[in-house]
Each structure stands twice: as C-alpha cells, then as structure tokens.
mmCIF file of C-alpha atoms in Angstrom:
data_model
loop_
_atom_site.group_PDB
_atom_site.id
_atom_site.type_symbol
_atom_site.label_atom_id
_atom_site.label_comp_id
_atom_site.label_asym_id
_atom_site.label_seq_id
_atom_site.Cartn_x
_atom_site.Cartn_y
_atom_site.Cartn_z
ATOM 1 C CA MET A 16 10.056 37.151 -66.646
ATOM 2 C CA LYS A 17 8.362 34.551 -64.743
ATOM 3 C CA ILE A 18 8.871 34.939 -61.096
ATOM 4 C CA ASP A 19 9.158 31.983 -58.810
ATOM 5 C CA PRO A 20 8.008 33.110 -54.863
ATOM 6 C CA ASN A 21 9.416 30.085 -53.958
ATOM 7 C CA LYS A 22 13.096 31.304 -55.462
ATOM 8 C CA ARG A 23 15.269 33.105 -52.901
ATOM 9 C CA LEU A 24 19.027 33.651 -53.936
ATOM 10 C CA PHE A 25 21.554 34.143 -51.903
ATOM 11 C CA VAL A 26 24.876 35.432 -52.638
ATOM 12 C CA ALA A 27 28.085 36.012 -50.946
ATOM 13 C CA ASP A 28 31.504 37.539 -51.030
ATOM 14 C CA ILE A 29 34.255 35.804 -49.725
ATOM 15 C CA CYS A 30 37.517 37.799 -48.377
ATOM 16 C CA ASN A 31 36.782 39.373 -45.050
ATOM 17 C CA THR A 32 32.687 38.397 -45.673
ATOM 18 C CA LEU A 33 32.776 34.481 -44.811
ATOM 19 C CA PHE A 34 36.527 34.244 -43.832
ATOM 20 C CA ASN A 35 39.334 36.639 -42.137
ATOM 21 C CA ILE A 36 41.506 36.503 -44.846
ATOM 22 C CA ASN A 37 43.142 37.642 -48.254
ATOM 23 C CA THR A 38 41.939 34.109 -49.873
ATOM 24 C CA THR A 39 43.994 34.154 -52.797
ATOM 25 C CA PHE A 40 47.219 35.331 -50.759
ATOM 26 C CA GLY A 41 46.450 32.734 -48.341
ATOM 27 C CA PHE A 42 46.093 30.016 -50.612
ATOM 28 C CA ILE A 43 49.200 30.494 -52.585
ATOM 29 C CA ASP A 44 51.693 30.558 -48.962
ATOM 30 C CA PHE A 45 49.603 27.497 -47.847
ATOM 31 C CA TYR A 46 50.519 25.814 -51.702
ATOM 32 C CA LEU A 47 53.799 27.010 -51.809
ATOM 33 C CA LYS A 48 54.783 25.812 -48.695
ATOM 34 C CA GLN A 49 52.957 22.337 -49.276
ATOM 35 C CA ARG A 50 55.064 21.952 -52.349
ATOM 36 C CA LYS A 51 58.051 23.071 -50.512
ATOM 37 C CA SER A 52 58.870 25.550 -52.945
ATOM 38 C CA TYR A 53 60.685 27.385 -50.694
ATOM 39 C CA VAL A 54 62.317 29.980 -53.109
ATOM 40 C CA ARG A 55 59.001 31.020 -54.235
ATOM 41 C CA SER A 56 57.347 31.387 -50.480
ATOM 42 C CA VAL A 57 60.200 33.783 -49.645
ATOM 43 C CA ALA A 58 59.815 35.995 -52.972
ATOM 44 C CA PHE A 59 55.862 35.662 -52.022
ATOM 45 C CA ARG A 60 56.721 37.244 -48.510
ATOM 46 C CA PHE A 61 58.512 39.865 -49.961
ATOM 47 C CA LEU A 62 55.471 40.636 -52.007
ATOM 48 C CA VAL A 63 52.780 40.625 -48.871
ATOM 49 C CA ALA A 64 54.692 41.414 -46.166
ATOM 50 C CA LYS A 65 54.598 44.587 -44.600
ATOM 51 C CA TRP A 66 57.992 44.659 -43.430
ATOM 52 C CA SER A 67 59.138 44.538 -47.118
ATOM 53 C CA PRO A 68 60.074 47.586 -48.960
ATOM 54 C CA LEU A 69 58.592 46.049 -51.949
ATOM 55 C CA PHE A 70 55.085 45.749 -50.210
ATOM 56 C CA TYR A 71 55.021 49.720 -50.400
ATOM 57 C CA ILE A 72 56.260 50.206 -53.952
ATOM 58 C CA LEU A 73 53.328 47.689 -54.762
ATOM 59 C CA ILE A 74 51.196 49.666 -53.193
ATOM 60 C CA ILE A 75 52.424 52.957 -54.733
ATOM 61 C CA ALA A 76 51.790 51.408 -58.017
ATOM 62 C CA ASN A 77 48.393 49.416 -57.547
ATOM 63 C CA LYS A 78 47.341 53.698 -57.047
ATOM 64 C CA LEU A 79 49.435 55.072 -60.004
ATOM 65 C CA SER A 80 48.048 52.096 -62.583
ATOM 66 C CA GLY A 81 44.648 50.945 -61.118
ATOM 67 C CA LYS A 82 45.631 47.832 -60.855
ATOM 68 C CA ASP A 83 46.580 44.826 -58.322
ATOM 69 C CA TRP A 84 50.231 44.274 -58.711
ATOM 70 C CA HIS A 85 50.565 42.337 -55.594
ATOM 71 C CA LYS A 86 47.808 40.088 -56.463
ATOM 72 C CA LYS A 87 49.718 39.802 -60.497
ATOM 73 C CA MET A 88 52.842 39.234 -59.022
ATOM 74 C CA ALA A 89 51.879 36.684 -56.635
ATOM 75 C CA LEU A 90 49.853 34.454 -59.568
ATOM 76 C CA ARG A 91 53.201 34.570 -61.311
ATOM 77 C CA LEU A 92 54.622 32.552 -58.670
ATOM 78 C CA LEU A 93 51.744 29.530 -59.855
ATOM 79 C CA LYS A 94 53.325 29.784 -63.259
ATOM 80 C CA GLY A 95 53.996 26.317 -64.847
ATOM 81 C CA GLU A 96 51.596 24.501 -61.828
ATOM 82 C CA ALA A 97 48.998 21.947 -62.874
ATOM 83 C CA LYS A 98 45.230 22.885 -62.870
ATOM 84 C CA SER A 99 44.516 19.771 -60.831
ATOM 85 C CA ASP A 100 47.003 20.128 -58.495
ATOM 86 C CA LEU A 101 45.543 24.161 -57.628
ATOM 87 C CA TYR A 102 42.188 22.510 -57.483
ATOM 88 C CA GLN A 103 43.381 19.523 -55.217
ATOM 89 C CA GLU A 104 44.863 21.567 -53.133
ATOM 90 C CA ALA A 105 42.683 24.388 -52.708
ATOM 91 C CA GLU A 106 39.936 21.471 -51.302
ATOM 92 C CA LYS A 107 42.711 20.792 -48.766
ATOM 93 C CA PHE A 108 43.065 24.667 -47.813
ATOM 94 C CA TYR A 109 39.401 25.036 -46.475
ATOM 95 C CA THR A 110 39.635 21.737 -44.570
ATOM 96 C CA ASN A 111 43.171 22.302 -43.144
ATOM 97 C CA LYS A 112 42.807 26.787 -42.783
ATOM 98 C CA LEU A 113 39.544 28.158 -43.783
ATOM 99 C CA CYS A 114 37.142 26.395 -41.778
ATOM 100 C CA HIS A 115 39.005 27.606 -39.117
ATOM 101 C CA LEU A 116 38.876 31.535 -39.576
ATOM 102 C CA GLN A 117 34.865 31.578 -40.495
ATOM 103 C CA ILE A 118 33.598 34.870 -39.743
ATOM 104 C CA GLU A 119 31.074 33.496 -37.453
ATOM 105 C CA PRO A 120 28.145 36.130 -37.882
ATOM 106 C CA CYS A 121 28.523 36.266 -41.642
ATOM 107 C CA TYR A 122 28.555 32.370 -42.225
ATOM 108 C CA ARG A 123 25.889 31.764 -40.182
ATOM 109 C CA LEU A 124 23.352 34.285 -42.343
ATOM 110 C CA LEU A 125 24.591 32.168 -44.990
ATOM 111 C CA GLU A 126 24.086 28.964 -43.070
ATOM 112 C CA GLN A 127 20.684 30.018 -42.357
ATOM 113 C CA ALA A 128 19.660 30.507 -46.110
ATOM 114 C CA GLN A 129 20.677 27.150 -46.553
ATOM 115 C CA GLN A 130 18.521 26.045 -44.430
ATOM 116 C CA ASN A 131 15.596 27.762 -44.942
ATOM 117 C CA GLY A 132 16.290 26.618 -49.194
ATOM 118 C CA GLU A 133 17.683 29.283 -50.829
ATOM 119 C CA LYS A 134 20.081 29.037 -53.705
ATOM 120 C CA ILE A 135 23.821 30.018 -52.604
ATOM 121 C CA VAL A 136 26.021 31.711 -55.085
ATOM 122 C CA LEU A 137 29.682 32.586 -54.572
ATOM 123 C CA LEU A 138 30.845 35.774 -55.942
ATOM 124 C CA SER A 139 34.550 36.298 -55.310
ATOM 125 C CA SER A 140 37.570 38.155 -56.778
ATOM 126 C CA SER A 141 39.651 35.499 -55.194
ATOM 127 C CA ILE A 142 41.408 33.038 -57.932
ATOM 128 C CA ASP A 143 38.861 30.200 -59.296
ATOM 129 C CA PRO A 144 40.871 27.291 -57.329
ATOM 130 C CA VAL A 145 39.897 28.888 -54.163
ATOM 131 C CA VAL A 146 36.302 29.464 -54.838
ATOM 132 C CA TYR A 147 36.179 25.859 -56.525
ATOM 133 C CA GLY A 148 37.042 24.207 -53.206
ATOM 134 C CA ILE A 149 34.613 26.282 -50.623
ATOM 135 C CA SER A 150 32.174 26.329 -53.154
ATOM 136 C CA LYS A 151 32.133 22.161 -52.843
ATOM 137 C CA ALA A 152 32.776 22.172 -49.584
ATOM 138 C CA ILE A 153 29.662 23.785 -48.868
ATOM 139 C CA GLY A 154 28.007 23.071 -51.664
ATOM 140 C CA ALA A 155 27.442 26.397 -53.129
ATOM 141 C CA GLU A 156 27.790 27.565 -56.784
ATOM 142 C CA TYR A 157 30.072 30.418 -57.245
ATOM 143 C CA SER A 158 31.721 33.230 -60.075
ATOM 144 C CA SER A 159 35.343 33.597 -59.802
ATOM 145 C CA THR A 160 38.230 35.348 -61.403
ATOM 146 C CA GLU A 161 39.786 33.194 -63.269
ATOM 147 C CA ILE A 162 43.111 32.171 -63.981
ATOM 148 C CA ALA A 163 44.792 31.711 -67.707
ATOM 149 C CA TYR A 164 45.680 27.992 -68.372
ATOM 150 C CA ASP A 165 47.985 26.781 -71.075
ATOM 151 C CA LYS A 166 48.054 22.825 -71.774
ATOM 152 C CA GLU A 167 46.519 22.780 -68.280
ATOM 153 C CA ARG A 168 49.160 24.271 -66.375
ATOM 154 C CA CYS A 169 48.605 28.065 -64.786
ATOM 155 C CA ALA A 170 49.713 30.646 -67.044
ATOM 156 C CA GLY A 171 50.632 33.205 -64.167
ATOM 157 C CA PHE A 172 48.116 35.536 -65.114
ATOM 158 C CA VAL A 173 44.462 36.407 -65.015
ATOM 159 C CA LEU A 174 42.087 35.246 -67.663
ATOM 160 C CA ARG A 175 39.111 37.436 -66.466
ATOM 161 C CA GLU A 176 38.949 39.540 -62.925
ATOM 162 C CA LEU A 177 34.932 39.439 -61.428
ATOM 163 C CA SER A 178 36.647 42.375 -59.064
ATOM 164 C CA GLY A 179 33.700 45.038 -59.638
ATOM 165 C CA ASN A 180 31.755 42.931 -61.927
ATOM 166 C CA LYS A 181 29.767 40.837 -59.627
ATOM 167 C CA ASP A 182 26.416 42.857 -60.769
ATOM 168 C CA LYS A 183 26.827 41.748 -64.073
ATOM 169 C CA ILE A 184 27.032 38.049 -63.582
ATOM 170 C CA LEU A 185 23.359 38.489 -60.974
ATOM 171 C CA SER A 186 21.686 39.239 -64.674
ATOM 172 C CA ASP A 187 22.466 35.161 -65.492
ATOM 173 C CA PHE A 188 20.324 33.894 -62.051
ATOM 174 C CA SER A 189 16.421 35.283 -62.772
ATOM 175 C CA GLY A 190 13.057 34.469 -61.349
ATOM 176 C CA PHE A 191 14.125 35.231 -57.947
ATOM 177 C CA SER A 192 11.509 36.585 -55.783
ATOM 178 C CA SER A 193 13.990 37.546 -53.698
ATOM 179 C CA ILE A 194 17.823 38.022 -53.580
ATOM 180 C CA THR A 195 20.224 38.681 -50.936
ATOM 181 C CA VAL A 196 24.027 40.216 -51.444
ATOM 182 C CA MET A 197 26.633 40.211 -48.054
ATOM 183 C CA THR A 198 29.983 41.204 -48.921
ATOM 184 C CA ASP A 199 32.300 44.309 -46.959
ATOM 185 C CA ASN A 200 33.540 45.378 -50.636
ATOM 186 C CA PHE A 201 32.398 49.118 -51.916
ATOM 187 C CA SER A 202 33.130 47.945 -55.448
ATOM 188 C CA ASP A 203 30.299 45.716 -55.204
ATOM 189 C CA LYS A 204 28.029 48.635 -54.206
ATOM 190 C CA ARG A 205 26.304 48.166 -57.731
ATOM 191 C CA LEU A 206 25.668 44.377 -56.857
ATOM 192 C CA LEU A 207 23.981 45.487 -53.642
ATOM 193 C CA GLU A 208 21.463 48.104 -55.501
ATOM 194 C CA LYS A 209 20.229 44.978 -57.036
ATOM 195 C CA ALA A 210 19.220 43.571 -53.828
ATOM 196 C CA HIS A 211 16.028 43.264 -51.892
ATOM 197 C CA ILE A 212 18.186 42.220 -48.711
ATOM 198 C CA ARG A 213 21.599 43.689 -48.090
ATOM 199 C CA TYR A 214 24.645 42.753 -45.561
ATOM 200 C CA VAL A 215 27.028 45.433 -45.525
ATOM 201 C CA VAL A 216 30.170 43.696 -43.553
ATOM 202 C CA LEU A 217 31.898 46.215 -42.032
ATOM 203 C CA ASN A 218 35.654 45.275 -40.876
ATOM 204 C CA HIS A 219 36.743 48.811 -39.570
ATOM 205 C CA PRO A 220 34.981 51.463 -37.591
ATOM 206 C CA GLY A 221 35.286 54.060 -40.283
ATOM 207 C CA ASP A 222 33.901 51.771 -42.883
ATOM 208 C CA ARG A 223 30.331 53.195 -42.649
ATOM 209 C CA LYS A 224 31.305 56.415 -44.113
ATOM 210 C CA LYS A 225 31.552 55.098 -47.454
ATOM 211 C CA TRP A 226 28.513 53.495 -47.421
ATOM 212 C CA ARG A 227 26.461 56.695 -46.548
ATOM 213 C CA GLY A 228 22.686 56.853 -48.946
ATOM 214 C CA LEU A 229 22.714 52.754 -49.194
ATOM 215 C CA GLU A 230 19.863 50.973 -47.181
ATOM 216 C CA ALA A 231 21.271 48.337 -45.485
ATOM 217 C CA ASN A 232 22.156 45.882 -43.028
ATOM 218 C CA PHE A 233 25.425 46.530 -41.275
ATOM 219 C CA ILE A 234 27.502 43.851 -39.608
ATOM 220 C CA GLU A 235 29.856 45.462 -37.227
ATOM 221 C CA LEU A 236 33.246 43.223 -36.875
#
C-alpha cells in the first residue's frame, strides 16, 4: 500500500466530543417538537427524563441485555416519518441548536485540522440524518448508525449500529501518512489504537482511570 506523505486523516466522534449533547436524543426531541407531535414528545420525555421510572427500568434492561433500549424505543417514535423530512430537519437541528453546543477545545482541533488540509471524517453511533446534517455543515465525510427505511420512510429500528465497530470503517481509508482520532468513548479503544495521534475527551474527573495504559492526549472538560 502506497503512503502519501501529504495525506492526513482526522477522525472525530460527535456526541460529547464535538457537541455537548446526545445528538440522537437531541434530534428526536427537536424533530417531534417541530412536527408538533405532542403525544410522541411526551412519550419521549418518559424515555429519557431522569424523573421517569421508565428511564431507570430501561437502564436495568440495558445492563441485562447489552442493548440500548432507550435508543431502540426512541427510534420507534420516528416510525413512518419520511426520510427526506428527517434529513431536512437534521440540517435545521444543526443550525438552530447544535452549533451553539460545540465543545470548544475539541472543535478547535477539528478546525485546525481542516485548515491544515487534513481529510475530516466523522464516525458516530448517532443516527444517519443527524450525522449527515453535521457533516454537510462542516464539510466532512461520515459513517454513522443507519436507520432502516421502508419505501423511504423510517421503519423505527436500526439497520446498522456503528458503536463498537468504528475501527472496521477506518480500514476503508488507506494511504494516509498520519491518522488522528478524537473521541470520548471507551468503545472506540480499538479505533484509537490504530491512530498515530490520539485525543481522548474526559467528560468526568474519574474517566482517566479507564484509559490507563493508552498513550494519548487527554482533553479534560
């Protein structure tokens, strides 16, 4: 494989790395409000609000099954929505909300990489409309968790989950002399191990312990 010394790759996670929000949940909340789907908006709050007993029941279900039941059930609230509507609203979500929730030290690193001519790729377990909207706004390529669609309408479940599998996507990008990865997710450890330059985002003081043994630049928030 020929390595081009002028080709450099910058790979970034999104949620709690570039933006201080769970972008899948943030988008679903935004979308349902934009569509004035009040019943579904209330149902969504019961899924994700810490005052809701259902929130804690699903936490137990997550631990027992190894699945993200909050995400699975939240996506059901989008069932039947047109793919085109989801993508259009995702662009508005970025403009109206996400751009105000940037995590400055991380976002500056991404902007510096762009200015230096590095190829920017977003690898996120957030859903495809959201990651599409962000990548379009900042001029990046992306790979994301993909919603299943039936006749161009949301089927209400995930077709492909990217969480824990980002290192496999990285193999699609070859010939780079330098690969930088920035993330806060421990599930991205294999991805980080393939990078030449590593940035690990620490959202909580105790997070550093779980990264013991990994050589990286730590960004404490």
